[in-house]
Tab-separated table of C-alpha atoms in Angstrom:
chain	number	residue	atom	x	y	z
A	1	MET	CA	-28.846	1.561	16.725
A	2	ASN	CA	-27.493	-0.613	13.906
A	3	LYS	CA	-24.082	0.238	12.487
A	4	ILE	CA	-22.364	-0.787	9.257
A	5	ALA	CA	-18.698	-1.265	8.396
A	6	PHE	CA	-16.943	-1.654	5.071
A	7	VAL	CA	-14.002	-4.065	5.010
A	8	PHE	CA	-11.488	-4.401	2.206
A	9	ALA	CA	-9.687	-7.367	0.675
A	10	GLY	CA	-5.948	-7.923	0.794
A	11	GLN	CA	-3.389	-9.625	-1.408
A	12	GLY	CA	-4.312	-13.149	-2.458
A	13	ALA	CA	-7.854	-12.247	-3.507
A	14	GLN	CA	-6.821	-11.257	-7.063
A	15	TYR	CA	-8.073	-12.950	-10.234
A	16	THR	CA	-8.134	-12.099	-13.916
A	17	GLY	CA	-11.277	-10.195	-14.881
A	18	MET	CA	-11.810	-8.545	-11.511
A	19	GLY	CA	-13.487	-5.153	-11.690
A	20	LYS	CA	-14.559	-5.417	-15.338
A	21	ASP	CA	-18.277	-5.408	-14.416
A	22	PHE	CA	-17.897	-2.044	-12.737
A	23	PHE	CA	-15.747	-0.578	-15.493
A	24	ASP	CA	-18.508	-1.499	-17.951
A	25	ASN	CA	-21.399	-0.206	-15.842
A	26	PHE	CA	-20.272	2.860	-13.868
A	27	GLU	CA	-18.587	5.989	-15.153
A	28	SER	CA	-17.225	6.680	-11.655
A	29	SER	CA	-15.590	3.254	-11.630
A	30	ARG	CA	-14.091	3.792	-15.093
A	31	ASN	CA	-12.580	7.010	-13.797
A	32	ILE	CA	-10.765	5.131	-11.034
A	33	PHE	CA	-9.180	2.735	-13.533
A	34	LYS	CA	-8.183	5.711	-15.680
A	35	LEU	CA	-6.602	7.449	-12.681
A	36	ALA	CA	-4.661	4.284	-11.819
A	37	ASP	CA	-3.308	3.896	-15.358
A	38	GLU	CA	-2.249	7.557	-15.401
A	39	ALA	CA	-0.652	7.444	-11.951
A	40	LEU	CA	1.331	4.269	-12.635
A	41	GLY	CA	2.231	4.983	-16.246
A	42	PHE	CA	1.083	1.613	-17.613
A	43	GLY	CA	-2.160	-0.229	-18.361
A	44	LEU	CA	-3.072	-1.661	-14.963
A	45	SER	CA	-6.707	-1.840	-16.101
A	46	GLU	CA	-5.840	-4.209	-18.908
A	47	ILE	CA	-3.891	-6.440	-16.522
A	48	CYS	CA	-6.889	-6.583	-14.170
A	49	PHE	CA	-9.278	-7.474	-16.982
A	50	SER	CA	-7.216	-9.831	-19.145
A	51	GLY	CA	-3.717	-10.283	-17.726
A	52	SER	CA	-2.250	-13.720	-17.100
A	53	GLU	CA	-2.436	-15.289	-13.649
A	54	GLU	CA	1.338	-15.015	-13.407
A	55	GLU	CA	1.294	-11.323	-14.263
A	56	ILE	CA	-1.520	-10.371	-11.907
A	57	SER	CA	0.114	-12.340	-9.076
A	58	MET	CA	3.342	-10.309	-9.132
A	59	THR	CA	3.267	-8.488	-5.785
A	60	GLU	CA	4.041	-5.046	-7.235
A	61	ILE	CA	1.124	-5.532	-9.685
A	62	THR	CA	-1.246	-7.330	-7.310
A	63	GLN	CA	-1.243	-4.603	-4.684
A	64	PRO	CA	-2.172	-1.630	-6.913
A	65	ALA	CA	-4.577	-3.882	-8.867
A	66	ILE	CA	-6.575	-4.887	-5.784
A	67	LEU	CA	-6.585	-1.319	-4.458
A	68	THR	CA	-7.837	-0.047	-7.826
A	69	VAL	CA	-10.565	-2.662	-8.210
A	70	THR	CA	-11.699	-2.104	-4.641
A	71	SER	CA	-11.783	1.668	-5.091
A	72	ALA	CA	-13.703	1.314	-8.376
A	73	ILE	CA	-16.319	-0.874	-6.679
A	74	LEU	CA	-16.470	1.587	-3.796
A	75	GLU	CA	-17.381	4.370	-6.214
A	76	ALA	CA	-20.409	2.355	-7.352
A	77	VAL	CA	-21.394	1.526	-3.764
A	78	LYS	CA	-21.234	5.217	-2.831
A	79	GLU	CA	-24.070	5.898	-5.260
A	80	LYS	CA	-26.403	3.567	-3.356
A	81	ILE	CA	-25.370	3.224	0.283
A	82	ASP	CA	-24.847	5.707	3.108
A	83	PHE	CA	-21.519	6.554	4.664
A	84	PRO	CA	-20.282	3.542	6.744
A	85	ASP	CA	-19.737	3.914	10.478
A	86	MET	CA	-16.286	2.304	10.417
A	87	VAL	CA	-13.778	0.825	7.950
A	88	ALA	CA	-10.940	-1.698	8.064
A	89	GLY	CA	-8.902	-3.716	5.603
A	90	LEU	CA	-6.783	-6.847	5.778
A	91	SER	CA	-3.124	-5.946	5.234
A	92	LEU	CA	-3.095	-4.200	1.835
A	93	GLY	CA	-6.826	-3.566	2.372
A	94	GLU	CA	-5.978	-1.027	5.065
A	95	TYR	CA	-4.946	1.318	2.240
A	96	SER	CA	-8.405	0.921	0.689
A	97	ALA	CA	-9.871	1.754	4.106
A	98	HIS	CA	-7.876	4.999	4.154
A	99	VAL	CA	-9.004	5.866	0.628
A	100	CYS	CA	-12.591	5.271	1.750
A	101	ALA	CA	-12.027	7.458	4.831
A	102	ASN	CA	-10.474	10.153	2.595
A	103	SER	CA	-7.262	10.153	4.643
A	104	LEU	CA	-5.357	8.991	1.535
A	105	ASP	CA	-5.849	10.317	-1.983
A	106	PHE	CA	-6.416	7.443	-4.417
A	107	LYS	CA	-3.656	8.471	-6.845
A	108	ASP	CA	-1.168	8.737	-3.986
A	109	ALA	CA	-2.315	5.398	-2.575
A	110	VAL	CA	-2.044	3.457	-5.830
A	111	LYS	CA	1.520	4.628	-6.440
A	112	LEU	CA	2.392	3.953	-2.822
A	113	VAL	CA	1.141	0.365	-2.790
A	114	GLN	CA	2.956	-0.454	-6.026
A	115	LYS	CA	6.180	0.541	-4.289
A	116	ARG	CA	5.073	-1.271	-1.126
A	117	GLY	CA	4.627	-4.445	-3.148
A	118	LYS	CA	8.005	-4.013	-4.824
A	119	TYR	CA	9.794	-3.437	-1.521
A	120	MET	CA	8.041	-6.379	0.155
A	121	GLN	CA	8.977	-8.668	-2.727
A	122	GLU	CA	12.610	-7.553	-2.703
A	123	ALA	CA	13.050	-7.699	1.089
A	124	VAL	CA	13.622	-11.463	1.163
A	125	PRO	CA	15.425	-13.283	-1.689
A	126	PRO	CA	13.516	-16.128	-3.406
A	127	GLY	CA	13.947	-19.469	-1.662
A	128	VAL	CA	14.671	-17.949	1.759
A	129	GLY	CA	11.284	-17.272	3.310
A	130	THR	CA	7.765	-18.695	3.232
A	131	MET	CA	4.429	-18.723	5.055
A	132	ALA	CA	2.115	-21.463	6.312
A	133	ALA	CA	-1.479	-21.706	7.514
A	134	ILE	CA	-2.094	-23.374	10.871
A	135	MET	CA	-5.636	-24.696	11.320
A	136	GLY	CA	-7.195	-25.933	14.533
A	137	LEU	CA	-4.952	-24.331	17.152
A	138	THR	CA	-5.658	-21.284	19.293
A	139	LYS	CA	-3.689	-18.068	18.901
A	140	GLU	CA	-1.814	-18.858	22.089
A	141	GLN	CA	-0.933	-22.359	20.916
A	142	THR	CA	0.360	-21.051	17.587
A	143	ILE	CA	2.518	-18.458	19.337
A	144	GLU	CA	4.013	-21.262	21.442
A	145	VAL	CA	4.610	-23.364	18.315
A	146	CYS	CA	6.633	-20.500	16.820
A	147	LYS	CA	8.662	-20.183	20.014
A	148	GLU	CA	9.431	-23.918	19.944
A	149	ALA	CA	10.570	-23.741	16.315
A	150	ALA	CA	12.624	-20.556	16.754
A	151	SER	CA	15.873	-22.495	17.234
A	152	PHE	CA	15.645	-23.460	13.561
A	153	GLY	CA	15.408	-19.841	12.365
A	154	ILE	CA	12.985	-16.943	12.216
A	155	VAL	CA	9.320	-17.960	12.450
A	156	GLU	CA	6.553	-15.679	13.688
A	157	PRO	CA	2.759	-15.372	13.628
A	158	SER	CA	1.858	-13.090	10.716
A	159	ASN	CA	-1.962	-13.181	10.504
A	160	PHE	CA	-4.466	-13.886	13.260
A	161	ASN	CA	-7.405	-14.310	10.873
A	162	CYS	CA	-10.184	-15.974	12.863
A	163	PRO	CA	-10.633	-18.609	15.572
A	164	GLY	CA	-8.608	-21.681	14.653
A	165	GLN	CA	-6.752	-20.076	11.743
A	166	THR	CA	-3.408	-18.350	12.067
A	167	VAL	CA	-0.769	-17.788	9.389
A	168	ILE	CA	2.904	-17.942	10.279
A	169	GLY	CA	5.909	-16.736	8.320
A	170	GLY	CA	9.666	-16.803	8.405
A	171	GLU	CA	12.668	-18.760	7.154
A	172	ILE	CA	11.753	-21.940	5.287
A	173	GLU	CA	13.362	-24.467	7.639
A	174	ALA	CA	11.828	-22.836	10.716
A	175	VAL	CA	8.370	-22.614	9.143
A	176	ASP	CA	8.512	-26.273	8.111
A	177	LYS	CA	9.577	-27.243	11.649
A	178	ALA	CA	6.743	-25.144	13.095
A	179	CYS	CA	4.282	-27.046	10.892
A	180	GLU	CA	5.597	-30.345	12.262
A	181	ILE	CA	5.297	-29.089	15.839
A	182	ALA	CA	1.807	-27.713	15.172
A	183	LYS	CA	0.625	-31.109	13.931
A	184	ALA	CA	2.122	-32.746	17.012
A	185	HIS	CA	0.129	-30.286	19.133
A	186	GLY	CA	-3.119	-31.295	17.411
A	187	ALA	CA	-3.403	-28.897	14.478
A	188	LYS	CA	-5.929	-30.119	11.904
A	189	ARG	CA	-3.772	-28.787	9.092
A	190	ALA	CA	-0.407	-27.078	8.824
A	191	MET	CA	0.590	-26.324	5.269
A	192	ARG	CA	2.825	-23.995	3.339
A	193	LEU	CA	1.170	-21.270	1.297
A	194	LYS	CA	2.010	-20.275	-2.268
A	195	VAL	CA	3.548	-16.924	-1.431
A	196	SER	CA	6.812	-15.343	-2.441
A	197	ALA	CA	7.901	-13.852	0.887
A	198	PRO	CA	7.187	-14.032	4.646
A	199	PHE	CA	4.890	-11.009	4.818
A	200	HIS	CA	4.107	-9.371	8.168
A	201	THR	CA	7.223	-10.692	9.895
A	202	SER	CA	10.434	-9.041	11.098
A	203	MET	CA	12.097	-10.247	7.874
A	204	LEU	CA	10.294	-7.387	6.094
A	205	GLU	CA	12.112	-4.700	8.093
A	206	SER	CA	13.962	-3.380	5.032
A	207	ALA	CA	10.662	-2.995	3.164
A	208	ALA	CA	9.224	-1.062	6.095
A	209	PHE	CA	12.257	1.257	6.065
A	210	GLN	CA	11.887	1.930	2.323
A	211	LEU	CA	8.150	2.489	2.663
A	212	SER	CA	8.828	5.008	5.398
A	213	GLY	CA	10.839	7.068	2.931
A	214	GLU	CA	8.001	7.003	0.390
A	215	LEU	CA	5.449	8.052	3.014
A	216	GLU	CA	7.440	11.196	3.763
A	217	ASN	CA	6.181	12.601	0.449
A	218	ILE	CA	2.521	11.622	0.969
A	219	ASN	CA	-0.124	14.035	2.230
A	220	ILE	CA	-2.283	12.479	4.946
A	221	ARG	CA	-5.658	14.086	5.621
A	222	PRO	CA	-8.003	13.864	8.622
A	223	MET	CA	-10.092	10.689	8.535
A	224	GLU	CA	-13.775	11.202	7.753
A	225	ILE	CA	-14.630	7.677	8.950
A	226	PRO	CA	-13.015	5.803	11.878
A	227	VAL	CA	-10.289	3.472	10.564
A	228	VAL	CA	-9.292	0.310	12.432
A	229	THR	CA	-5.644	-0.671	12.083
A	230	ASN	CA	-4.233	-4.189	11.683
A	231	VAL	CA	-1.267	-3.371	13.912
A	232	ASP	CA	-3.137	-3.481	17.224
A	233	ALA	CA	-6.857	-3.759	16.353
A	234	SER	CA	-7.576	-0.227	17.542
A	235	ILE	CA	-9.297	2.806	16.044
A	236	ILE	CA	-6.670	5.253	14.820
A	237	ASN	CA	-6.990	8.367	16.969
A	238	HIS	CA	-5.413	10.977	14.696
A	239	GLU	CA	-4.092	11.263	11.155
A	240	SER	CA	-0.620	12.005	12.552
A	241	GLN	CA	-0.387	8.310	13.531
A	242	ILE	CA	-1.133	6.908	10.078
A	243	LYS	CA	2.329	6.985	8.493
A	244	ASP	CA	3.962	5.233	11.435
A	245	ILE	CA	1.169	2.628	11.528
A	246	LEU	CA	1.525	1.855	7.800
A	247	VAL	CA	5.266	1.402	8.218
A	248	ARG	CA	4.859	-0.899	11.228
A	249	GLN	CA	2.087	-2.838	9.480
A	250	VAL	CA	4.505	-4.264	6.884
A	251	MET	CA	6.441	-6.244	9.495
A	252	SER	CA	3.797	-6.636	12.229
A	253	SER	CA	1.210	-9.358	12.733
A	254	VAL	CA	-2.245	-8.667	11.268
A	255	HIS	CA	-4.758	-8.760	14.125
A	256	TRP	CA	-7.864	-9.308	12.028
A	257	GLU	CA	-9.860	-11.380	14.523
A	258	ASP	CA	-9.378	-8.795	17.272
A	259	SER	CA	-10.174	-5.970	14.823
A	260	ILE	CA	-13.555	-7.492	13.997
A	261	LYS	CA	-14.321	-8.193	17.656
A	262	MET	CA	-13.480	-4.593	18.537
A	263	MET	CA	-15.759	-3.301	15.767
A	264	ILE	CA	-18.620	-5.491	16.994
A	265	ASP	CA	-18.018	-4.216	20.548
A	266	ASN	CA	-18.432	-0.712	19.104
A	267	GLY	CA	-21.872	-1.546	17.709
A	268	ILE	CA	-21.099	-2.806	14.186
A	269	ASP	CA	-23.605	-5.505	13.236
A	270	THR	CA	-23.318	-5.417	9.434
A	271	PHE	CA	-20.118	-5.924	7.454
A	272	VAL	CA	-19.781	-5.363	3.713
A	273	GLU	CA	-16.674	-6.839	2.105
A	274	ILE	CA	-15.722	-4.733	-0.908
A	275	GLY	CA	-13.296	-6.110	-3.469
A	276	PRO	CA	-12.401	-9.436	-5.059
A	277	GLY	CA	-13.256	-12.651	-3.220
A	278	LYS	CA	-15.193	-13.570	-0.087
A	279	THR	CA	-12.349	-14.405	2.270
A	280	LEU	CA	-13.053	-11.686	4.824
A	281	SER	CA	-16.754	-12.553	4.980
A	282	GLY	CA	-15.769	-16.118	5.821
A	283	PHE	CA	-13.430	-14.969	8.583
A	284	ILE	CA	-16.069	-12.669	10.060
A	285	LYS	CA	-18.692	-15.434	10.184
A	286	LYS	CA	-16.220	-17.618	12.086
A	287	ILE	CA	-15.558	-14.762	14.507
A	288	ASN	CA	-19.241	-14.013	15.122
A	289	LYS	CA	-22.001	-15.897	13.311
A	290	ASP	CA	-24.702	-13.450	14.431
A	291	VAL	CA	-23.580	-10.409	12.419
A	292	ASN	CA	-24.713	-9.673	8.870
A	293	THR	CA	-22.032	-10.206	6.227
A	294	PHE	CA	-22.174	-9.289	2.552
A	295	ASN	CA	-19.635	-9.080	-0.235
A	296	ILE	CA	-19.487	-7.022	-3.413
A	297	GLU	CA	-17.108	-8.109	-6.177
A	298	ASN	CA	-19.239	-8.180	-9.375
A	299	MET	CA	-22.598	-6.900	-10.609
A	300	ILE	CA	-24.513	-9.921	-9.314
A	301	SER	CA	-23.205	-9.551	-5.774
A	302	PHE	CA	-23.536	-5.756	-6.055
A	303	GLU	CA	-27.245	-5.909	-6.867
A	304	GLU	CA	-27.974	-8.607	-4.289
A	305	THR	CA	-26.114	-6.776	-1.524
A	306	ILE	CA	-27.531	-3.346	-2.305
A	307	ASN	CA	-31.069	-4.769	-2.203
A	308	ARG	CA	-30.446	-6.434	1.167
A	309	LEU	CA	-28.793	-3.331	2.629
A	310	GLU	CA	-31.722	-1.184	1.530
A	311	GLU	CA	-34.054	-3.626	3.281
A	312	LEU	CA	-31.943	-3.246	6.425
A	313	GLY	CA	-32.197	0.544	6.228
A	314	TYR	CA	-28.727	1.363	4.928
A	315	GLY	CA	-29.841	2.743	1.562
A	316	LYS	CA	-28.944	6.210	0.385
A	317	ASN	CA	-30.995	8.892	2.095
A	318	SER	CA	-31.791	12.413	0.941
A	319	SER	CA	-28.549	13.899	2.258
A	320	ASP	CA	-25.523	12.964	0.209
A	321	ASN	CA	-23.095	11.876	2.912
A	322	TRP	CA	-20.484	10.962	0.317
A	323	SER	CA	-20.481	14.339	-1.435
A	324	ASP	CA	-17.042	15.249	-0.140
A	325	GLN	CA	-15.594	11.787	-0.619
A	326	GLY	CA	-14.140	12.228	-4.100
A	327	ILE	CA	-10.987	10.166	-4.290
A	328	GLY	CA	-9.466	11.423	-7.510
């Protein structure tokens, strides 16, 4: 039997104008933007639609903006497509997965990720940490590269995205040395990324600690859809695990490649990327070229994807599986 998963974009996918199509065309999507503005106490919607690149790229703005846009698109998708069999998100996208699974209330989630972004940004002073993409080496080779460069400072794998692409993070000198070593080991490319902090490394421990305090005040509900976590590429067994996982996720490597492989092993053959950009679809195709991948980020891709999913038998049936999935 065919199975479908929704996957959700993370930080880095943002751009000015994202989500405006859905705000203009779906009342349910407009309601999400309204809820975000109310929860945060400022016009996040306006920043998404017409803010400057600099403004929308501030981590404490980017994270709630991507969550809001993704959730607004999800509301439109819910009107057309059946309940997915599984959900996952890359880094920040894991919060969107929990909103989709109804384990996190949207208003709680949007406030939480704004603070998450703030704490992650503040954890490492500017000019201390960075990240780099390593292309053309295996996971094992990249891990060894980090070990070789460790004498120059902290440097760790932060994202295992897909075969031949791993992101590392840490202190600037150590990351630069790791890039040199990676090239010597045959990496096709090893280049610094334009990021403000070494996300998903041990250097974010203080952010994880602060996030833990915020999560104490958040109500976590039972998941209505299986959620796959970045931390160890497993299906979360119980809602009691979620807070600890979200804390660990801040300073742990993102195991995206293994997450997708695990989902495919569990019968998923169709992936729908919901949110800005197509990055996850690209990763998934490199992990397994035989699965179906679609993305929804604007009305053109929405209509094209919905039509294809209906052809594949994933269209809305007579029973409203999403009836209890209100995320306000």
